[in-house]
PDB file of C-alpha atoms and ligand atoms in Angstrom:
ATOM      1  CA  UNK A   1     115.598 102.375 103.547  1.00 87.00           C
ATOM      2  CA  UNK A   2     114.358  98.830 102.643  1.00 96.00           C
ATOM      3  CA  UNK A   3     110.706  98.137 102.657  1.00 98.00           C
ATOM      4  CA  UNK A   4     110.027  95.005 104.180  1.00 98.00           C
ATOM      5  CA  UNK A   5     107.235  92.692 102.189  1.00 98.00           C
ATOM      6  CA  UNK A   6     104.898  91.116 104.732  1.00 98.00           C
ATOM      7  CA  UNK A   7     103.094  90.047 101.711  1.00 98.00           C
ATOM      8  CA  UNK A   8     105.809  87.884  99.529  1.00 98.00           C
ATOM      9  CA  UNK A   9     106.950  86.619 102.910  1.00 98.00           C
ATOM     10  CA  UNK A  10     103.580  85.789 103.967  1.00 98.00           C
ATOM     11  CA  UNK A  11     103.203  83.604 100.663  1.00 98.00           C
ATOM     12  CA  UNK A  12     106.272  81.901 101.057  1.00 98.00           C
ATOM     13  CA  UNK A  13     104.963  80.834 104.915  1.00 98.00           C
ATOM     14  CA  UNK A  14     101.977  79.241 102.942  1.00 98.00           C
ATOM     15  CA  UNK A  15     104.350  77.057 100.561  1.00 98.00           C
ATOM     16  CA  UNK A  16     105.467  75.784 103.672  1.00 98.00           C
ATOM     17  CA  UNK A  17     101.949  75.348 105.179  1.00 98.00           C
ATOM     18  CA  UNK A  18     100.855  74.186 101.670  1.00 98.00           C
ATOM     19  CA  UNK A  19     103.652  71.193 102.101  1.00 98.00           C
ATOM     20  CA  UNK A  20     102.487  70.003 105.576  1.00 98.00           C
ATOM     21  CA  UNK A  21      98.786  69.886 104.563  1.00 98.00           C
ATOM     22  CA  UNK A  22     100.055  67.830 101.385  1.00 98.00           C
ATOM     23  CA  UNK A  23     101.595  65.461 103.618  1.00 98.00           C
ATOM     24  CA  UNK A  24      98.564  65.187 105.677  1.00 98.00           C
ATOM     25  CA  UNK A  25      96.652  64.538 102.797  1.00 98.00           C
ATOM     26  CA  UNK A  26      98.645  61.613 102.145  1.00 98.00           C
ATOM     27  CA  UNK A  27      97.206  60.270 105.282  1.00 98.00           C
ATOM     28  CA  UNK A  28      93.749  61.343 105.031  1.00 98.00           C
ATOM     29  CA  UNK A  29      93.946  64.435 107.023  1.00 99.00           C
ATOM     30  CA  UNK A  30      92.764  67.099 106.325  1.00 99.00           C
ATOM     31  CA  UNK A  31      92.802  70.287 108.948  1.00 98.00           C
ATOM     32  CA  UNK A  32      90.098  71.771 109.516  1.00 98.00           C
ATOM     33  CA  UNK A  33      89.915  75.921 111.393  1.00 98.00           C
ATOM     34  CA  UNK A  34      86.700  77.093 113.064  1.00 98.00           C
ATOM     35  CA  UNK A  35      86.640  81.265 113.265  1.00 98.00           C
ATOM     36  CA  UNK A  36      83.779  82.718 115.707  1.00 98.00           C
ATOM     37  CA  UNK A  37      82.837  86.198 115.245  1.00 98.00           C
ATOM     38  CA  UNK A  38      80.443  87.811 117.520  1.00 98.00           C
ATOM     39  CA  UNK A  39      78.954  91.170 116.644  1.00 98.00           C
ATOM     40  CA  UNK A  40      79.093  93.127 112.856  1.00 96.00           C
ATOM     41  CA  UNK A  41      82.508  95.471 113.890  1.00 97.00           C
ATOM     42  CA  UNK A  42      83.413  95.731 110.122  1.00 96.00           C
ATOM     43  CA  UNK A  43      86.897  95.823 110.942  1.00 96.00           C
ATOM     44  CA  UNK A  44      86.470  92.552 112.680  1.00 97.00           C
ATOM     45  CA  UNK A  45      84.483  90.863 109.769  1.00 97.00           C
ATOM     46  CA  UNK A  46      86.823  92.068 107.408  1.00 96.00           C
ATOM     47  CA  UNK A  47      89.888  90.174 109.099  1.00 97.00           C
ATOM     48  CA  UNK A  48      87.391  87.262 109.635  1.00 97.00           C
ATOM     49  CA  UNK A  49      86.407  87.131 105.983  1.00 97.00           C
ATOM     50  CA  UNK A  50      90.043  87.231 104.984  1.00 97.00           C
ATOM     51  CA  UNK A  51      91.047  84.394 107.783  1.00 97.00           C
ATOM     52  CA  UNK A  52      88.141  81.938 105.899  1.00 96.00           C
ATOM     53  CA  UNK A  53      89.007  82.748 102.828  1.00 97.00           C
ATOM     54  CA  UNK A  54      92.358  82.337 102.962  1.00 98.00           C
ATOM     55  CA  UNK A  55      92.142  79.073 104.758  1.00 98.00           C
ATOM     56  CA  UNK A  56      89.930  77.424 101.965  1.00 97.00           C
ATOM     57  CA  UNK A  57      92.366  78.738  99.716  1.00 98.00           C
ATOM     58  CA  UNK A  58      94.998  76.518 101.021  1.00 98.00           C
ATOM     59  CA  UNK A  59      92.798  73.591 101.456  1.00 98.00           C
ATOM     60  CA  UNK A  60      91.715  73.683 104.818  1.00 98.00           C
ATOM     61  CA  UNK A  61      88.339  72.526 105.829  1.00 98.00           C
ATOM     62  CA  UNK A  62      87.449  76.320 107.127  1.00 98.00           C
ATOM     63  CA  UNK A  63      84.583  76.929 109.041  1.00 98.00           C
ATOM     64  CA  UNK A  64      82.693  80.210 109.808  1.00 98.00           C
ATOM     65  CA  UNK A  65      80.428  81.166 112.672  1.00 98.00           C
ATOM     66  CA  UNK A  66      78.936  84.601 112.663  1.00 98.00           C
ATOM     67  CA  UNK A  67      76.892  85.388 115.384  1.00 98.00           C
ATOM     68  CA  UNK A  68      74.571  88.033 116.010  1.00 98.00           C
ATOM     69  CA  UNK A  69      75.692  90.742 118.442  1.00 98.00           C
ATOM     70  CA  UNK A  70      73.340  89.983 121.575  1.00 98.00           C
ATOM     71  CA  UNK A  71      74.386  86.140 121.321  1.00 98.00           C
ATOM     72  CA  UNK A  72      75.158  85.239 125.069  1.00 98.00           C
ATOM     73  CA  UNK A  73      78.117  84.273 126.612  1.00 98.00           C
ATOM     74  CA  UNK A  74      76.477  80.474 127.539  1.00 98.00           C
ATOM     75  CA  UNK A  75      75.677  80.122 123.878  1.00 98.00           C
ATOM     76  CA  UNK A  76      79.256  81.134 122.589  1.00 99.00           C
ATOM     77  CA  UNK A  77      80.732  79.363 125.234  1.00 99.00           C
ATOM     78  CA  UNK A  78      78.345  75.978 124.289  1.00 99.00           C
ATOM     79  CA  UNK A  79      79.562  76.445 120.711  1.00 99.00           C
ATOM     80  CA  UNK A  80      83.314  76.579 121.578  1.00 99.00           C
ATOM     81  CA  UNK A  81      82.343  73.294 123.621  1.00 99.00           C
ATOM     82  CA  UNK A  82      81.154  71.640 120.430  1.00 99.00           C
ATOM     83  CA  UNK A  83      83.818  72.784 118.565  1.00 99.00           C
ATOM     84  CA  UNK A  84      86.060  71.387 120.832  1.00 99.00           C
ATOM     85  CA  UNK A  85      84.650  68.459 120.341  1.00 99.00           C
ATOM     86  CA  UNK A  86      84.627  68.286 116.459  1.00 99.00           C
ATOM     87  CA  UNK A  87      87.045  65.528 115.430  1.00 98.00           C
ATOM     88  CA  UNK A  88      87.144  67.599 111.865  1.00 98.00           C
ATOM     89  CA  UNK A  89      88.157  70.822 113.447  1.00 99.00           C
ATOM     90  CA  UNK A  90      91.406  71.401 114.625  1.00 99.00           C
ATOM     91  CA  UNK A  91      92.375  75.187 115.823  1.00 99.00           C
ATOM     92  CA  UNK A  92      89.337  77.555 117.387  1.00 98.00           C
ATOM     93  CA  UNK A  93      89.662  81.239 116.693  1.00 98.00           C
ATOM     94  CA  UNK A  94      87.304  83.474 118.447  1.00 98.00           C
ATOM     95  CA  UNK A  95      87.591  87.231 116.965  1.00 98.00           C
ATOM     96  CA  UNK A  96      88.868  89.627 119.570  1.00 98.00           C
ATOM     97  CA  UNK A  97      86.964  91.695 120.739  1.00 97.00           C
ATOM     98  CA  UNK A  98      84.204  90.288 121.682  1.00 98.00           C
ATOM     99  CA  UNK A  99      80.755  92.262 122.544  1.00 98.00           C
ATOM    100  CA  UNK A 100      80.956  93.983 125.786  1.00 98.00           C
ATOM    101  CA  UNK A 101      78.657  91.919 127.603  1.00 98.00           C
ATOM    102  CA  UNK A 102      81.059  88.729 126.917  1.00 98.00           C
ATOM    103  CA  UNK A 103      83.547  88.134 129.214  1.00 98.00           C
ATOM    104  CA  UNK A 104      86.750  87.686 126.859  1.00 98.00           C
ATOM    105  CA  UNK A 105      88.768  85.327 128.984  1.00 98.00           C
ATOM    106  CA  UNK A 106      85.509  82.926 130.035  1.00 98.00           C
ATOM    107  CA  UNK A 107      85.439  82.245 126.541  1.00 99.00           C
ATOM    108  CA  UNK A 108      89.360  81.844 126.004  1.00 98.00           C
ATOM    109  CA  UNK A 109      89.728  79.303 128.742  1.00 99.00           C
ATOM    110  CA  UNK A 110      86.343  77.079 127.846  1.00 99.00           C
ATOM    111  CA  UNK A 111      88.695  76.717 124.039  1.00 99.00           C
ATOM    112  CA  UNK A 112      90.901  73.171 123.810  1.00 99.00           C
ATOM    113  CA  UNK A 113      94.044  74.538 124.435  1.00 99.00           C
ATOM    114  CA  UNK A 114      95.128  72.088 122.234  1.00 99.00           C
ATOM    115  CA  UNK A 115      93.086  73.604 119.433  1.00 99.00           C
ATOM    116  CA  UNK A 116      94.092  77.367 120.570  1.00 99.00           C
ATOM    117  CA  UNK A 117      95.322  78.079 117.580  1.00 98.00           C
ATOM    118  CA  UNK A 118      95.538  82.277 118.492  1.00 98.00           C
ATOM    119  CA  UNK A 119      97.543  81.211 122.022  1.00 98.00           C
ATOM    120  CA  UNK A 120      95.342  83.050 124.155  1.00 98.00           C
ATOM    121  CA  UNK A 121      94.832  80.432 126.387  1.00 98.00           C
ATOM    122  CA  UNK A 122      96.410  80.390 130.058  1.00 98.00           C
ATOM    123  CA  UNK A 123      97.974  77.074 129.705  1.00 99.00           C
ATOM    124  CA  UNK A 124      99.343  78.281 126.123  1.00 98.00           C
ATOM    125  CA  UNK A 125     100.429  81.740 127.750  1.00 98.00           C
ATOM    126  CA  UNK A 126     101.824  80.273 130.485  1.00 98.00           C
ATOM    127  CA  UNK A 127     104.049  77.384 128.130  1.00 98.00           C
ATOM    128  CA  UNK A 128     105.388  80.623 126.217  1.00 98.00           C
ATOM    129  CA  UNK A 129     106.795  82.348 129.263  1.00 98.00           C
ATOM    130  CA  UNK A 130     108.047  78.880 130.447  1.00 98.00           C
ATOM    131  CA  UNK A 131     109.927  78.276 126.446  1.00 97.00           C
ATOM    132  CA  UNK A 132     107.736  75.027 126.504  1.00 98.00           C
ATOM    133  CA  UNK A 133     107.411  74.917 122.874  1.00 98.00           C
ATOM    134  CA  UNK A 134     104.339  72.590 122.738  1.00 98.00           C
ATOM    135  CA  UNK A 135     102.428  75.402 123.462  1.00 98.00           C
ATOM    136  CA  UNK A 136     100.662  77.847 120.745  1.00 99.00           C
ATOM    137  CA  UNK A 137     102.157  81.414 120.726  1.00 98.00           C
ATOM    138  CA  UNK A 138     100.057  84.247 119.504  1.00 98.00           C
ATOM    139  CA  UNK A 139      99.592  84.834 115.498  1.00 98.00           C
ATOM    140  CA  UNK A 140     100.487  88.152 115.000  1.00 98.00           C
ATOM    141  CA  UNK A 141     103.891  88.514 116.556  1.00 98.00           C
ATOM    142  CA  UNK A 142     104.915  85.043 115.896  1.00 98.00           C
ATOM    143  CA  UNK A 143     104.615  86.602 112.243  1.00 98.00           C
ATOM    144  CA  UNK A 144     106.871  89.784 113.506  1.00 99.00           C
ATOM    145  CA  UNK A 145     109.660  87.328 114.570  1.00 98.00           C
ATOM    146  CA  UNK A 146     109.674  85.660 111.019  1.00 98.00           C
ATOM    147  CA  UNK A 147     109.562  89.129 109.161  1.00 98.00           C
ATOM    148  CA  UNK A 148     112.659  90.027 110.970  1.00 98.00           C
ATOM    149  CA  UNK A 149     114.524  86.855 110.439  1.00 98.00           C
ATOM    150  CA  UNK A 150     113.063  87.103 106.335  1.00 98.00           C
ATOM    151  CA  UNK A 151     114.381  90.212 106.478  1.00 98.00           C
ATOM    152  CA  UNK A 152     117.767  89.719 107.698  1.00 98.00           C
ATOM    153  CA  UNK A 153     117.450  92.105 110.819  1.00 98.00           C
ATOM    154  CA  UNK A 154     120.348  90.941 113.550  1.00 98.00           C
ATOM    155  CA  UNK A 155     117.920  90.286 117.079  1.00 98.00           C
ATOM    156  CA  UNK A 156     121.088  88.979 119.234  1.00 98.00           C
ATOM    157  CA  UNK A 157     122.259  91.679 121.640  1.00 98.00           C
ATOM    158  CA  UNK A 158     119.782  94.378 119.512  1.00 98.00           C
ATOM    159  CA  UNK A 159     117.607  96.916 122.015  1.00 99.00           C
ATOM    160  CA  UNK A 160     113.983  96.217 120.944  1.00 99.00           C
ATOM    161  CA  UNK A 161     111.251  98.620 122.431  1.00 99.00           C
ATOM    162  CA  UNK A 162     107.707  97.072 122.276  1.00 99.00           C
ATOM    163  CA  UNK A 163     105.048  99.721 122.120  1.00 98.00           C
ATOM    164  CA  UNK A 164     101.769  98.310 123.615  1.00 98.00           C
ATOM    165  CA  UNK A 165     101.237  95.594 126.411  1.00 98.00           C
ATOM    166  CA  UNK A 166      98.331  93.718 125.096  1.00 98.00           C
ATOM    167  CA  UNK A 167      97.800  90.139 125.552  1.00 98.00           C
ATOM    168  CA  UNK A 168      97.635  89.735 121.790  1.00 98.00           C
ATOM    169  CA  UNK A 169     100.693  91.601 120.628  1.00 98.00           C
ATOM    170  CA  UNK A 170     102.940  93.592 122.994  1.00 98.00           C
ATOM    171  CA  UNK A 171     103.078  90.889 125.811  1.00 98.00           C
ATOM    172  CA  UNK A 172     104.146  87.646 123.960  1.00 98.00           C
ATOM    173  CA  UNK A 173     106.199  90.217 121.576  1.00 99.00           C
ATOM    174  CA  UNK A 174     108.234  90.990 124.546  1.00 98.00           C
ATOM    175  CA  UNK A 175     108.664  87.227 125.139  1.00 98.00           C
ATOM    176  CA  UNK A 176     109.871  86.323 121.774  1.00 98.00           C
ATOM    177  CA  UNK A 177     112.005  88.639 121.593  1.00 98.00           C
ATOM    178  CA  UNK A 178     113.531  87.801 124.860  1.00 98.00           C
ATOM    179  CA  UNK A 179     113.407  84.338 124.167  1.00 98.00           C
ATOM    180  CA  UNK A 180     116.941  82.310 123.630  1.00 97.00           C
ATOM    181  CA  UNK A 181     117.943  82.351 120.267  1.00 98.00           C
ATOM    182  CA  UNK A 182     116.428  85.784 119.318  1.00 98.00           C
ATOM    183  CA  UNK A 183     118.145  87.147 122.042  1.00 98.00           C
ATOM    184  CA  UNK A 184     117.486  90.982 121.763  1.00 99.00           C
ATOM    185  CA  UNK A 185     117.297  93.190 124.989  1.00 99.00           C
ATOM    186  CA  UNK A 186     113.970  93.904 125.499  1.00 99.00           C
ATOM    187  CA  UNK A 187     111.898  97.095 126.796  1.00 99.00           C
ATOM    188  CA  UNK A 188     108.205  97.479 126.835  1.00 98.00           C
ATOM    189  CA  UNK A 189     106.669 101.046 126.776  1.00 98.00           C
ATOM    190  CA  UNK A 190     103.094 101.835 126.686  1.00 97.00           C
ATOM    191  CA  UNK A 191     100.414 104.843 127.429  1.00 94.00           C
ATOM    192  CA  UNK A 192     102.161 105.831 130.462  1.00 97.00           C
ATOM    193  CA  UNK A 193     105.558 105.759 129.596  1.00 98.00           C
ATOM    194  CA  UNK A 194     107.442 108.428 130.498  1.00 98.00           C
ATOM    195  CA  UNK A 195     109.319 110.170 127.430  1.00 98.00           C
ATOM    196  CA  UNK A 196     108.180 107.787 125.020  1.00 98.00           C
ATOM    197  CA  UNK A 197     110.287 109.097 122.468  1.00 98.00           C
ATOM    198  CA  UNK A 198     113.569 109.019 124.217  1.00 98.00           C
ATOM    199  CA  UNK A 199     112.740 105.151 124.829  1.00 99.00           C
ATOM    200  CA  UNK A 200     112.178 104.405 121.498  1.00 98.00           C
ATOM    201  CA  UNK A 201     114.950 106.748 120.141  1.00 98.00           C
ATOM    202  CA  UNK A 202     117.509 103.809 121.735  1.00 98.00           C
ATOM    203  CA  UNK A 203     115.793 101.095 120.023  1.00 98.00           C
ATOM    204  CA  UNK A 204     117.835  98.672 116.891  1.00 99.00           C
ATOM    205  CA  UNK A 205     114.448  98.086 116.324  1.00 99.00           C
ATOM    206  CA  UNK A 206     110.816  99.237 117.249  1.00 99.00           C
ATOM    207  CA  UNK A 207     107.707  97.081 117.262  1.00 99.00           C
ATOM    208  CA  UNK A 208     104.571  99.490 117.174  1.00 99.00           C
ATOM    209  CA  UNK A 209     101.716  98.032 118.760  1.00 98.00           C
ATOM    210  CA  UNK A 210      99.423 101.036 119.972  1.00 98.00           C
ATOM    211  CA  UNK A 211      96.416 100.913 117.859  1.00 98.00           C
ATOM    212  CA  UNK A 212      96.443 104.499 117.576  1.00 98.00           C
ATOM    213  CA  UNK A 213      97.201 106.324 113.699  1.00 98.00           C
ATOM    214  CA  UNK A 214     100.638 107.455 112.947  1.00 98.00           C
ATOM    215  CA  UNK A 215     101.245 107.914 116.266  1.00 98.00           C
ATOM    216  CA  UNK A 216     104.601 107.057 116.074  1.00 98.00           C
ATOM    217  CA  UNK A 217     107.105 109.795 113.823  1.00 98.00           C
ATOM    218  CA  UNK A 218     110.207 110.282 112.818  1.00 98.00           C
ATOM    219  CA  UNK A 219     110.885 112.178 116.575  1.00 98.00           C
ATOM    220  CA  UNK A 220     110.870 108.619 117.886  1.00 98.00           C
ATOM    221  CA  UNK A 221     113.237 106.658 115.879  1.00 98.00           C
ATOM    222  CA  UNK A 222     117.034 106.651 115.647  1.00 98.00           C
ATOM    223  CA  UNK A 223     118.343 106.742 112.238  1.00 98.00           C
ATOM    224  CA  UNK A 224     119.074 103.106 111.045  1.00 98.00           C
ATOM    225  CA  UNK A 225     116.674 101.337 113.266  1.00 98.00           C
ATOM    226  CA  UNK A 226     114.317  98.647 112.060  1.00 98.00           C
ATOM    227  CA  UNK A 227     110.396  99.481 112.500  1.00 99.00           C
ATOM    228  CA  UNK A 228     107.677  97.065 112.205  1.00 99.00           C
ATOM    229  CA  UNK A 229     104.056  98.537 112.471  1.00 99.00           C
ATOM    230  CA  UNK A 230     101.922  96.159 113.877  1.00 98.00           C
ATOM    231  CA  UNK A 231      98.611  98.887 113.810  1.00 98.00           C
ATOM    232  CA  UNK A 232      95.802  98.611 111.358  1.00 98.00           C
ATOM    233  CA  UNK A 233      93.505 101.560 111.556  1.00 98.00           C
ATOM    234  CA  UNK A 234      90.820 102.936 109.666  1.00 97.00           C
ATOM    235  CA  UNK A 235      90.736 106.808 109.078  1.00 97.00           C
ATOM    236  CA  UNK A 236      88.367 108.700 106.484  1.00 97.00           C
ATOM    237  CA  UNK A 237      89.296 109.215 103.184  1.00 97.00           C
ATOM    238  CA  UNK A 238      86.755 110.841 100.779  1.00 97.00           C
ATOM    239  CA  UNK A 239      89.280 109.698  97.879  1.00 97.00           C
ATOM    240  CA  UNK A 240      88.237 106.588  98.427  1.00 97.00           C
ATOM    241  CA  UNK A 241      85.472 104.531  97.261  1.00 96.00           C
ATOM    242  CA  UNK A 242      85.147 103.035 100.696  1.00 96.00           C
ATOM    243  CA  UNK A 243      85.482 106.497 102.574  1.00 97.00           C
ATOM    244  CA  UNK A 244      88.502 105.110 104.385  1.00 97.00           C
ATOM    245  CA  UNK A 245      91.875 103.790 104.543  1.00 97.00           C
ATOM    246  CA  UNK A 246      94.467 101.777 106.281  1.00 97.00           C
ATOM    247  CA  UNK A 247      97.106 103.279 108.272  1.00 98.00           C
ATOM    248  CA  UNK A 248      99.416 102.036 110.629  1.00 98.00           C
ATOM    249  CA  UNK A 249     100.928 103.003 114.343  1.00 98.00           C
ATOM    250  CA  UNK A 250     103.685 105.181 112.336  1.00 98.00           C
ATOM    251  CA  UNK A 251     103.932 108.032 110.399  1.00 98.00           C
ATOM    252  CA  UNK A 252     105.596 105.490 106.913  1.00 98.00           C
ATOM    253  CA  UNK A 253     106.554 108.351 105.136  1.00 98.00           C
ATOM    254  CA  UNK A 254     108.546 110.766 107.869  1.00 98.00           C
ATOM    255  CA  UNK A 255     110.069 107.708 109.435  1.00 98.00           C
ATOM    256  CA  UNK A 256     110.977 105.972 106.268  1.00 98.00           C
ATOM    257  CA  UNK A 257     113.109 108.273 105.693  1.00 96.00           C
ATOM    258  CA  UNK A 258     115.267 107.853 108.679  1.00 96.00           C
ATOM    259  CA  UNK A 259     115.297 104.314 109.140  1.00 98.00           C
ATOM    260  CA  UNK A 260     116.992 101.074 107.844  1.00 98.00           C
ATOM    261  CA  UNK A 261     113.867  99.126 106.877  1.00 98.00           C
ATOM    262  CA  UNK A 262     110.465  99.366 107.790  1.00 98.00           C
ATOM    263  CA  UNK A 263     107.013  97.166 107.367  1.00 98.00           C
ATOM    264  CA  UNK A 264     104.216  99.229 105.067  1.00 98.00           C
ATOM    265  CA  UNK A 265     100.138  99.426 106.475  1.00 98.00           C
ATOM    266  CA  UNK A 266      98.881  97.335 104.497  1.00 98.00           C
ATOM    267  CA  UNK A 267     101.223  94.607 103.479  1.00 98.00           C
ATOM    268  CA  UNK A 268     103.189  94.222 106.612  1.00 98.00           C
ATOM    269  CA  UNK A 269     101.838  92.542 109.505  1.00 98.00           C
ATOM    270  CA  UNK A 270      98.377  91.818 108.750  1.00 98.00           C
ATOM    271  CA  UNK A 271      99.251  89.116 105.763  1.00 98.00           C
ATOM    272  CA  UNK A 272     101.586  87.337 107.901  1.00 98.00           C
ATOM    273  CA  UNK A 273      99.026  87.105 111.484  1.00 98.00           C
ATOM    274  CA  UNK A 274      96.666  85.316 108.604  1.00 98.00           C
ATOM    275  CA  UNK A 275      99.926  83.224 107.475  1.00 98.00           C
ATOM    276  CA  UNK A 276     100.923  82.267 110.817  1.00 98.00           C
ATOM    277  CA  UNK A 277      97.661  81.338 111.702  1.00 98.00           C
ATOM    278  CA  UNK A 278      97.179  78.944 109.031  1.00 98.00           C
ATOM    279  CA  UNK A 279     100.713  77.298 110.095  1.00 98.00           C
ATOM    280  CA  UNK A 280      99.320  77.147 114.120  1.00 99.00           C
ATOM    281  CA  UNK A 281      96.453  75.546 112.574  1.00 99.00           C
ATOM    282  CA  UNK A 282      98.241  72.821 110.564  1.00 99.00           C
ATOM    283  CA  UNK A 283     100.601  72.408 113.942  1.00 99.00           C
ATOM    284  CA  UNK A 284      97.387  71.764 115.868  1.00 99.00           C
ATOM    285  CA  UNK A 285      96.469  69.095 113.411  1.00 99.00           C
ATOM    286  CA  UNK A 286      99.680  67.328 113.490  1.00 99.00           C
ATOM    287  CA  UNK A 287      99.827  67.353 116.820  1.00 99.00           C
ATOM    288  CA  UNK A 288      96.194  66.180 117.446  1.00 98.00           C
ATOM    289  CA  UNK A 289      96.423  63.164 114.819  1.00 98.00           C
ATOM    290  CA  UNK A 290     100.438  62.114 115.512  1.00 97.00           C
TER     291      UNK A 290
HETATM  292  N1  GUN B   1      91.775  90.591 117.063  1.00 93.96           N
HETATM  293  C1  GUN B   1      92.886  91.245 116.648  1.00 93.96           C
HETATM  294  N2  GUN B   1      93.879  90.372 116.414  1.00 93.96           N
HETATM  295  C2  GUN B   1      93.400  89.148 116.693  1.00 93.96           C
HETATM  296  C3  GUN B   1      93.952  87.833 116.635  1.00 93.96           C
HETATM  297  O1  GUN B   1      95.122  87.605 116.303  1.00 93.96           O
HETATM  298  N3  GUN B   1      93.123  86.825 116.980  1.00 93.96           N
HETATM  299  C4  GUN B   1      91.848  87.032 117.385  1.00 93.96           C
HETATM  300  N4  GUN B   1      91.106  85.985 117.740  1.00 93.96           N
HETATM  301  N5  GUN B   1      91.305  88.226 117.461  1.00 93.96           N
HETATM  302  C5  GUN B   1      92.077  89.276 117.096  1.00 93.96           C
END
């Protein structure tokens, strides 16, 4: 079994990104990312704290906004407006979920889809189901496509199952993989599925997207597949100073065994959603100052 390394992958996306924003630099431009978070979910703040710092690492002009949890939907919405309007910032990231008492997609479509830098936006949804590349497609499996091409995994004429039908991951998964030129033959299960395991069993490779702890095993994958694990969730762990730990959508250790290679929770994923996000961001800025 081969461990694949979202994390050295991840930095070698950022030597890339590091080059563009060099070459902006050399006319004047700098990109700049704006990430909204509304509420204290610590899980959220932790992924927004990473996003920031991450993007000032590289030299971005990074902007935070964390706003208290009863902020309204007007006054998020008036601050995506301004942001919009911001000459010095170029993508607009609004942390998913929002509070309940914001309506998710109000916000999404009052964002530049020009600066959507997350692709959430209709018109950027819409341009990824039409392969119109001018579009943004979303972070984290735009980062699942490059760890399988890093790793050398063969897409063309490969069954894929996608577990999950989100908007963020399984959805525009399914896409990409679809898409011409990754080519693979594409099934999307989910909560209702019938027999989940004897869907995934047929999969070359297996994209878990559930959000749910090791809820995939080693039941539900054929021996030699590839599995990327795109869940991040928290479960206690008095061993540890924070009381809890990481784990992904699959058991690592019962399916490692069985299968070809495999992404680890943490070190998978998450690193490259952040690196990929950086690289929309730079796109964004290109685009918007060509
Ligand atoms: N919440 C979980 N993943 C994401 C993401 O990629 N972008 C945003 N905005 N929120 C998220």
């Amino acid at each position: 079994m081969s461990r694949i390394d979202g994390t050295a992958i991840a930095q070698k996306v950022h030597e890339e990104t590091r080059q563009r924003i060099a070459a902006l630099a050399a006319r004047g431009i700098q990109p700049g990312l704006a990430v909204v978070l509304v509420g204290d979910d610590p899980a959220s703040r932790a992924y927004v704290r990473s996003k920031d710092k991450r993007a000032a690492d590289l030299g971005l002009h990074s902007v935070k906004h964390e706003l208290p949890a009863p902020t309204s939907q007007a006054d998020l919405i008036a601050l995506v407006r301004t942001l919009n309007a911001d000459p010095a910032i170029h993508g607009i990231l609004v942390q998913s979920p929002p509070p309940a008492h914001i309506d998710e997609s109000a916000v999404v479509v009052a964002i530049d889809p020009r600066k959507d830098v997350d692709g959430f936006h209709p018109l950027n949804v819409a341009k990824l189901a039409l392969d119109d590349p001018t579009g943004f497609v979303p972070c984290t499996p735009l980062g699942c496509i490059r760890l399988l091409q890093e790793a050398g995994i063969e897409t063309a004429g490969a069954r894929a199952v996608v577990v999950g039908r989100s908007m963020i991951v399984g959805k525009p998964m399914a896409l990409l993989l679809l898409r011409r030129g990754t080519d693979a033959t594409v099934t999307v299960a989910h909560s209702r599925t019938r027999d989940l395991a004897a869907v995934t069993r047929e999969a070359d490779i297996v994209i878990a997207a559930i959000g749910r702890p090791h809820f995939l095993g080693a039941g539900h994958i054929r021996p030699g597949a590839t599995v990327i694990d795109v869940g991040i969730n928290r479960i206690d762990d008095p061993s540890s100073p924070k009381g809890y730990k990481l784990v992904g959508d699959v058991d690592y250790d019962a399916v490692a065994e069985k299968c070809a290679a495999i992404t680890p929770v943490p070190g998978g994923v998450g690193p490259m959603t952040i690196a990929l996000l950086m690289a929309n961001t730079v796109t964004a800025c290109e685009r918007l100052t060509a």
